[in-house]
């Protein structure tokens, strides 16, 4: 088969392909790659995340050519980019808002996986690599936010690095080590810049592995059923390439709207004040994508426990394939899981909201209840449901599901199979 | 033929039809044009920024420079050699037969006021800064400048006379604002 | 599919409300809202207003507040010609050097220079202002929640201290300032400047013009950004509609 494809291309491409099978590779993975034919638009978010990563790296490299990582100069060098560099404002606003867009895309991508059981056998490693990407993204985003050296940059860096002081005995040594001094200062800024530049290439590497793992068994699909025959799949090109382009068009409209008309909407005004180590802003909040984790941190009165719980909130995702061992993947056929799932989404939003509120009064209570549900969902509800939940009737195959959808003229929600 | 081959064939036919489709062609064209414009505007950030361009003129006061002395000033990050030439230097420069020069140019064409020679102090070979500005510098065989990197010799009009440099020292755009002040750039 | 899309849209909306709630949390007094010409997707600056605002800045604010991110050459953005800017810049003295004798010297500012700052350093600034540091104004509109409306409100928010208010020495009452006590006395009053274009220099007019000027110093790229944005969105919407057609056409082969 492989032999055939390379010989079909005569001429230069054929000559190269025989020695370095790049064209065969592209054909297999982006052209003929058999893909379930019932993927909905939530399956666009993987490619959107990949494109966003490329946008971030390209704009980031160009920004690095103008930026100066020095506490005396960083703030002014960013303002120089905004004012004097040709299209510099565009470059920076794309990069700045691109970070937010990246997290929106990746969160939706994760929640899609959570709904359709994409983390289950045989895609456990695929899922875990995704969690690694999320962790790397969070580290990269955090360090990137420090670089403009505004008030929020400085105090964000101070607060987050101080989390490590919670660890007994070694805590203070770790923090001093992270800072390279006795406070967040020039050595800290310089290393954050270096790592902020370096880590995205690590992300690219893990994304490559993520794709290798994906193509081993192919995409999951809204029914969660395995591909059973050729009739269940269609070639990736042109069907999903064009669908991805369409999704990209819609995505870019939202992205451009943010960049051109509300570039500072998701930011904080205090970051346009140069960093001042002598004065903490009255109300300090992390970027919106960290708010749920920030809320978990503040829900616990104990410093160490809060920090551990916050890390655990991400780490728990690694164990998902073993917490939810229910045989059926898609929540479409799991009536109870589905209810808890939507409650979980709401819970994450509530966590995000209390994360932005002052840590006092009723907000503390709300954050505790929400944190309890966050962990309860993974550690209690999931294992419990995997043992006891009865599913609705599953369609016999992907094709059967597609046909029944057509006749009912509605989506393959569980209602259509409960007869 | 297996089922799969049949299907591939079908999609190939579809793709071939697609390639001629008006909507497909215009959409692809529009997308390519949009991407090209975006890429261009982002790459444009690497061109000189407004603050860099704003520094591209320099005014120099010539009055403290005595005859026979030289002055080096910075313009666009490069040294500008300004030499207050003596009469003998002027006659050395103008008495050369232009046809013998590697890069033909008369002395008159290279100065606005014969007393003052203004050249960019960057060797046209590979960009080193020639010697000859300071007292005691090696001025080369022709009394002008000598590039230590690869041994190019320039005369008192800044013309290359010997060595690997292909061109004469460049003349920056400048004008006399008054008799004693020039504006470079 | 559709119902889950609706759910996602709802969630996104929720997220946006969360965020705006977070930003609004910092101020509790309703600001005086103005219909600024630079608001909205087609927003543009009013050049005449910016020039008047610049005059207010240089005759009133500049005594204590710098605009250190702005160069004199940037004034082309509010409608001055290079020759006019050279005259404006020449009114400022800037320290340069060292010269050939190793001494610092002063010279007239050039177009390429940044605006000269009113104080040599923060300590001197604090000494001359009763311990307070007058912030740089280049980014003030972007650096305060509420933006231009906040600055405008602040300039119009001076009142006498209410009874029973524990006022500190040398402070002034402003209902829009966090904590209500501000070290800056009300900087403007009717006729404090005389406008060249004959506009009547009322308190409100001055506040409006100088706020517009500061909105420009914070976002000089605003006009270019918004006009490019309109074109970009128009292009993307067109492209997306065409892609929708392409997608439908391609997927028709499946049926």
mmCIF file with all atom_site columns, C-alpha atoms in Angstrom, chain A residues 37 39-42 75-76 79 82-84 89-90 92-93 104 108 116 234 238-240 242-243 245-246 249-250 252-253 256-257 259-270 272-274 283 285 288 291 342 345-346 349-350 352-353 356-357 406 411-412, chain C residues 1-5 7-8 10-12 14-16 18-23 25-26 40-42 68-71 73-74 114 138-139 142-145 216-221 224-226 228-230 232-233 236-237 240 243-244 246-247 250-251 253-255:
data_model
loop_
_atom_site.group_PDB
_atom_site.id
_atom_site.type_symbol
_atom_site.label_atom_id
_atom_site.label_alt_id
_atom_site.label_comp_id
_atom_site.label_asym_id
_atom_site.label_entity_id
_atom_site.label_seq_id
_atom_site.pdbx_PDB_ins_code
_atom_site.Cartn_x
_atom_site.Cartn_y
_atom_site.Cartn_z
_atom_site.occupancy
_atom_site.B_iso_or_equiv
_atom_site.pdbx_formal_charge
_atom_site.auth_seq_id
_atom_site.auth_comp_id
_atom_site.auth_asym_id
_atom_site.auth_atom_id
_atom_site.pdbx_PDB_model_num
ATOM 1   C CA . UNK A 1 37  ? -18.384 10.754 9.556  1.00 0.00 ? 37  UNK A CA 1
ATOM 2   C CA . UNK A 1 39  ? -18.121 14.500 14.089 1.00 0.00 ? 39  UNK A CA 1
ATOM 3   C CA . UNK A 1 40  ? -19.875 17.685 15.194 1.00 0.00 ? 40  UNK A CA 1
ATOM 4   C CA . UNK A 1 41  ? -18.437 21.183 15.431 1.00 0.00 ? 41  UNK A CA 1
ATOM 5   C CA . UNK A 1 42  ? -16.935 20.497 18.847 1.00 0.00 ? 42  UNK A CA 1
ATOM 6   C CA . UNK A 1 75  ? 7.585   48.413 30.405 1.00 0.00 ? 75  UNK A CA 1
ATOM 7   C CA . UNK A 1 76  ? 8.909   51.105 28.070 1.00 0.00 ? 76  UNK A CA 1
ATOM 8   C CA . UNK A 1 79  ? 5.080   50.827 24.984 1.00 0.00 ? 79  UNK A CA 1
ATOM 9   C CA . UNK A 1 82  ? 2.634   49.773 20.885 1.00 0.00 ? 82  UNK A CA 1
ATOM 10  C CA . UNK A 1 83  ? 3.579   53.204 19.559 1.00 0.00 ? 83  UNK A CA 1
ATOM 11  C CA . UNK A 1 84  ? 6.637   53.156 17.312 1.00 0.00 ? 84  UNK A CA 1
ATOM 12  C CA . UNK A 1 89  ? 0.088   47.385 18.476 1.00 0.00 ? 89  UNK A CA 1
ATOM 13  C CA . UNK A 1 90  ? -1.471  44.743 16.221 1.00 0.00 ? 90  UNK A CA 1
ATOM 14  C CA . UNK A 1 92  ? 1.011   42.763 20.714 1.00 0.00 ? 92  UNK A CA 1
ATOM 15  C CA . UNK A 1 93  ? -2.776  42.765 20.861 1.00 0.00 ? 93  UNK A CA 1
ATOM 16  C CA . UNK A 1 104 ? -11.038 29.360 25.609 1.00 0.00 ? 104 UNK A CA 1
ATOM 17  C CA . UNK A 1 108 ? -13.823 23.780 25.234 1.00 0.00 ? 108 UNK A CA 1
ATOM 18  C CA . UNK A 1 116 ? -17.861 12.316 24.952 1.00 0.00 ? 116 UNK A CA 1
ATOM 19  C CA . UNK A 1 234 ? -14.879 9.420  5.414  1.00 0.00 ? 234 UNK A CA 1
ATOM 20  C CA . UNK A 1 238 ? -11.781 17.310 1.745  1.00 0.00 ? 238 UNK A CA 1
ATOM 21  C CA . UNK A 1 239 ? -14.580 16.769 4.271  1.00 0.00 ? 239 UNK A CA 1
ATOM 22  C CA . UNK A 1 240 ? -12.918 17.726 7.525  1.00 0.00 ? 240 UNK A CA 1
ATOM 23  C CA . UNK A 1 242 ? -13.163 22.276 4.735  1.00 0.00 ? 242 UNK A CA 1
ATOM 24  C CA . UNK A 1 243 ? -15.132 21.924 7.954  1.00 0.00 ? 243 UNK A CA 1
ATOM 25  C CA . UNK A 1 245 ? -11.619 26.031 7.587  1.00 0.00 ? 245 UNK A CA 1
ATOM 26  C CA . UNK A 1 246 ? -15.208 27.044 8.203  1.00 0.00 ? 246 UNK A CA 1
ATOM 27  C CA . UNK A 1 249 ? -13.388 31.547 9.780  1.00 0.00 ? 249 UNK A CA 1
ATOM 28  C CA . UNK A 1 250 ? -15.885 31.890 12.621 1.00 0.00 ? 250 UNK A CA 1
ATOM 29  C CA . UNK A 1 252 ? -11.086 34.457 13.484 1.00 0.00 ? 252 UNK A CA 1
ATOM 30  C CA . UNK A 1 253 ? -14.119 36.767 13.471 1.00 0.00 ? 253 UNK A CA 1
ATOM 31  C CA . UNK A 1 256 ? -10.453 39.885 15.399 1.00 0.00 ? 256 UNK A CA 1
ATOM 32  C CA . UNK A 1 257 ? -13.401 41.441 17.223 1.00 0.00 ? 257 UNK A CA 1
ATOM 33  C CA . UNK A 1 259 ? -8.137  42.401 18.993 1.00 0.00 ? 259 UNK A CA 1
ATOM 34  C CA . UNK A 1 260 ? -9.526  45.396 17.122 1.00 0.00 ? 260 UNK A CA 1
ATOM 35  C CA . UNK A 1 261 ? -12.425 46.566 19.249 1.00 0.00 ? 261 UNK A CA 1
ATOM 36  C CA . UNK A 1 262 ? -11.856 45.402 22.808 1.00 0.00 ? 262 UNK A CA 1
ATOM 37  C CA . UNK A 1 263 ? -8.152  44.606 23.073 1.00 0.00 ? 263 UNK A CA 1
ATOM 38  C CA . UNK A 1 264 ? -7.975  45.334 26.793 1.00 0.00 ? 264 UNK A CA 1
ATOM 39  C CA . UNK A 1 265 ? -11.336 43.875 27.729 1.00 0.00 ? 265 UNK A CA 1
ATOM 40  C CA . UNK A 1 266 ? -9.871  40.707 29.215 1.00 0.00 ? 266 UNK A CA 1
ATOM 41  C CA . UNK A 1 267 ? -6.869  42.501 30.711 1.00 0.00 ? 267 UNK A CA 1
ATOM 42  C CA . UNK A 1 268 ? -6.610  44.641 33.781 1.00 0.00 ? 268 UNK A CA 1
ATOM 43  C CA . UNK A 1 269 ? -6.076  48.453 33.792 1.00 0.00 ? 269 UNK A CA 1
ATOM 44  C CA . UNK A 1 270 ? -3.449  48.171 36.529 1.00 0.00 ? 270 UNK A CA 1
ATOM 45  C CA . UNK A 1 272 ? -0.657  49.818 32.359 1.00 0.00 ? 272 UNK A CA 1
ATOM 46  C CA . UNK A 1 273 ? 0.957   51.147 35.537 1.00 0.00 ? 273 UNK A CA 1
ATOM 47  C CA . UNK A 1 274 ? 4.673   50.290 35.716 1.00 0.00 ? 274 UNK A CA 1
ATOM 48  C CA . UNK A 1 283 ? -7.664  44.467 44.069 1.00 0.00 ? 283 UNK A CA 1
ATOM 49  C CA . UNK A 1 285 ? -6.726  39.109 40.386 1.00 0.00 ? 285 UNK A CA 1
ATOM 50  C CA . UNK A 1 288 ? -9.425  35.061 33.859 1.00 0.00 ? 288 UNK A CA 1
ATOM 51  C CA . UNK A 1 291 ? -9.636  32.268 38.233 1.00 0.00 ? 291 UNK A CA 1
ATOM 52  C CA . UNK A 1 342 ? -23.509 20.124 33.111 1.00 0.00 ? 342 UNK A CA 1
ATOM 53  C CA . UNK A 1 345 ? -19.469 23.030 33.901 1.00 0.00 ? 345 UNK A CA 1
ATOM 54  C CA . UNK A 1 346 ? -21.612 25.390 35.917 1.00 0.00 ? 346 UNK A CA 1
ATOM 55  C CA . UNK A 1 349 ? -17.916 28.913 35.964 1.00 0.00 ? 349 UNK A CA 1
ATOM 56  C CA . UNK A 1 350 ? -18.955 29.627 39.524 1.00 0.00 ? 350 UNK A CA 1
ATOM 57  C CA . UNK A 1 352 ? -14.185 31.413 37.979 1.00 0.00 ? 352 UNK A CA 1
ATOM 58  C CA . UNK A 1 353 ? -16.649 33.989 39.222 1.00 0.00 ? 353 UNK A CA 1
ATOM 59  C CA . UNK A 1 356 ? -12.641 37.318 40.774 1.00 0.00 ? 356 UNK A CA 1
ATOM 60  C CA . UNK A 1 357 ? -14.517 38.335 43.907 1.00 0.00 ? 357 UNK A CA 1
ATOM 61  C CA . UNK A 1 406 ? -31.489 12.023 9.521  1.00 0.00 ? 406 UNK A CA 1
ATOM 62  C CA . UNK A 1 411 ? -29.321 15.349 16.859 1.00 0.00 ? 411 UNK A CA 1
ATOM 63  C CA . UNK A 1 412 ? -28.417 11.912 18.175 1.00 0.00 ? 412 UNK A CA 1
ATOM 64  C CA . UNK C 2 1   ? -26.022 19.534 18.640 1.00 0.00 ? 1   UNK C CA 1
ATOM 65  C CA . UNK C 2 2   ? -27.991 22.770 18.530 1.00 0.00 ? 2   UNK C CA 1
ATOM 66  C CA . UNK C 2 3   ? -29.031 22.563 22.131 1.00 0.00 ? 3   UNK C CA 1
ATOM 67  C CA . UNK C 2 4   ? -25.458 22.053 23.269 1.00 0.00 ? 4   UNK C CA 1
ATOM 68  C CA . UNK C 2 5   ? -24.362 25.005 21.132 1.00 0.00 ? 5   UNK C CA 1
ATOM 69  C CA . UNK C 2 7   ? -25.613 25.906 26.206 1.00 0.00 ? 7   UNK C CA 1
ATOM 70  C CA . UNK C 2 8   ? -22.105 26.902 25.224 1.00 0.00 ? 8   UNK C CA 1
ATOM 71  C CA . UNK C 2 10  ? -24.978 30.791 27.409 1.00 0.00 ? 10  UNK C CA 1
ATOM 72  C CA . UNK C 2 11  ? -21.856 29.762 29.268 1.00 0.00 ? 11  UNK C CA 1
ATOM 73  C CA . UNK C 2 12  ? -19.707 32.161 27.268 1.00 0.00 ? 12  UNK C CA 1
ATOM 74  C CA . UNK C 2 14  ? -21.859 34.031 31.707 1.00 0.00 ? 14  UNK C CA 1
ATOM 75  C CA . UNK C 2 15  ? -18.088 34.174 31.481 1.00 0.00 ? 15  UNK C CA 1
ATOM 76  C CA . UNK C 2 16  ? -18.171 37.663 30.009 1.00 0.00 ? 16  UNK C CA 1
ATOM 77  C CA . UNK C 2 18  ? -18.074 37.405 35.312 1.00 0.00 ? 18  UNK C CA 1
ATOM 78  C CA . UNK C 2 19  ? -15.198 39.287 33.835 1.00 0.00 ? 19  UNK C CA 1
ATOM 79  C CA . UNK C 2 20  ? -16.900 42.642 33.569 1.00 0.00 ? 20  UNK C CA 1
ATOM 80  C CA . UNK C 2 21  ? -18.135 42.140 37.111 1.00 0.00 ? 21  UNK C CA 1
ATOM 81  C CA . UNK C 2 22  ? -14.561 41.599 38.216 1.00 0.00 ? 22  UNK C CA 1
ATOM 82  C CA . UNK C 2 23  ? -13.396 44.797 36.577 1.00 0.00 ? 23  UNK C CA 1
ATOM 83  C CA . UNK C 2 25  ? -15.707 45.713 41.380 1.00 0.00 ? 25  UNK C CA 1
ATOM 84  C CA . UNK C 2 26  ? -13.011 48.333 41.898 1.00 0.00 ? 26  UNK C CA 1
ATOM 85  C CA . UNK C 2 40  ? -17.630 52.568 19.177 1.00 0.00 ? 40  UNK C CA 1
ATOM 86  C CA . UNK C 2 41  ? -16.390 50.584 16.225 1.00 0.00 ? 41  UNK C CA 1
ATOM 87  C CA . UNK C 2 42  ? -16.225 53.609 13.925 1.00 0.00 ? 42  UNK C CA 1
ATOM 88  C CA . UNK C 2 68  ? 6.952   60.370 28.946 1.00 0.00 ? 68  UNK C CA 1
ATOM 89  C CA . UNK C 2 69  ? 5.862   57.848 26.305 1.00 0.00 ? 69  UNK C CA 1
ATOM 90  C CA . UNK C 2 70  ? 5.038   60.626 23.835 1.00 0.00 ? 70  UNK C CA 1
ATOM 91  C CA . UNK C 2 71  ? 7.610   62.188 21.519 1.00 0.00 ? 71  UNK C CA 1
ATOM 92  C CA . UNK C 2 73  ? 7.029   64.062 16.606 1.00 0.00 ? 73  UNK C CA 1
ATOM 93  C CA . UNK C 2 74  ? 3.920   62.151 17.742 1.00 0.00 ? 74  UNK C CA 1
ATOM 94  C CA . UNK C 2 114 ? 10.354  62.431 24.242 1.00 0.00 ? 114 UNK C CA 1
ATOM 95  C CA . UNK C 2 138 ? 0.606   58.997 28.880 1.00 0.00 ? 138 UNK C CA 1
ATOM 96  C CA . UNK C 2 139 ? -1.308  55.845 29.785 1.00 0.00 ? 139 UNK C CA 1
ATOM 97  C CA . UNK C 2 142 ? -5.870  52.848 29.884 1.00 0.00 ? 142 UNK C CA 1
ATOM 98  C CA . UNK C 2 143 ? -4.563  52.467 33.427 1.00 0.00 ? 143 UNK C CA 1
ATOM 99  C CA . UNK C 2 144 ? -7.789  53.366 35.217 1.00 0.00 ? 144 UNK C CA 1
ATOM 100 C CA . UNK C 2 145 ? -11.010 51.388 35.330 1.00 0.00 ? 145 UNK C CA 1
ATOM 101 C CA . UNK C 2 216 ? -5.132  59.909 22.449 1.00 0.00 ? 216 UNK C CA 1
ATOM 102 C CA . UNK C 2 217 ? -1.856  59.702 24.373 1.00 0.00 ? 217 UNK C CA 1
ATOM 103 C CA . UNK C 2 218 ? -2.968  56.350 25.764 1.00 0.00 ? 218 UNK C CA 1
ATOM 104 C CA . UNK C 2 219 ? -4.063  54.927 22.407 1.00 0.00 ? 219 UNK C CA 1
ATOM 105 C CA . UNK C 2 220 ? -2.587  56.870 19.515 1.00 0.00 ? 220 UNK C CA 1
ATOM 106 C CA . UNK C 2 221 ? -3.209  53.811 17.317 1.00 0.00 ? 221 UNK C CA 1
ATOM 107 C CA . UNK C 2 224 ? -5.894  52.937 12.579 1.00 0.00 ? 224 UNK C CA 1
ATOM 108 C CA . UNK C 2 225 ? -6.902  50.016 14.759 1.00 0.00 ? 225 UNK C CA 1
ATOM 109 C CA . UNK C 2 226 ? -10.623 50.580 14.432 1.00 0.00 ? 226 UNK C CA 1
ATOM 110 C CA . UNK C 2 228 ? -8.439  48.201 10.057 1.00 0.00 ? 228 UNK C CA 1
ATOM 111 C CA . UNK C 2 229 ? -10.731 46.242 12.347 1.00 0.00 ? 229 UNK C CA 1
ATOM 112 C CA . UNK C 2 230 ? -13.834 47.118 10.352 1.00 0.00 ? 230 UNK C CA 1
ATOM 113 C CA . UNK C 2 232 ? -10.776 42.848 8.661  1.00 0.00 ? 232 UNK C CA 1
ATOM 114 C CA . UNK C 2 233 ? -14.111 41.784 10.128 1.00 0.00 ? 233 UNK C CA 1
ATOM 115 C CA . UNK C 2 236 ? -13.586 37.570 7.476  1.00 0.00 ? 236 UNK C CA 1
ATOM 116 C CA . UNK C 2 237 ? -17.377 37.550 7.427  1.00 0.00 ? 237 UNK C CA 1
ATOM 117 C CA . UNK C 2 240 ? -16.678 32.665 6.237  1.00 0.00 ? 240 UNK C CA 1
ATOM 118 C CA . UNK C 2 243 ? -16.497 28.847 3.255  1.00 0.00 ? 243 UNK C CA 1
ATOM 119 C CA . UNK C 2 244 ? -19.952 27.870 4.426  1.00 0.00 ? 244 UNK C CA 1
ATOM 120 C CA . UNK C 2 246 ? -17.844 25.486 0.016  1.00 0.00 ? 246 UNK C CA 1
ATOM 121 C CA . UNK C 2 247 ? -18.434 23.244 3.011  1.00 0.00 ? 247 UNK C CA 1
ATOM 122 C CA . UNK C 2 250 ? -18.269 19.400 -0.475 1.00 0.00 ? 250 UNK C CA 1
ATOM 123 C CA . UNK C 2 251 ? -20.429 17.578 2.033  1.00 0.00 ? 251 UNK C CA 1
ATOM 124 C CA . UNK C 2 253 ? -21.002 14.498 -2.186 1.00 0.00 ? 253 UNK C CA 1
ATOM 125 C CA . UNK C 2 254 ? -21.671 12.292 0.823  1.00 0.00 ? 254 UNK C CA 1
ATOM 126 C CA . UNK C 2 255 ? -25.393 12.039 0.255  1.00 0.00 ? 255 UNK C CA 1
#
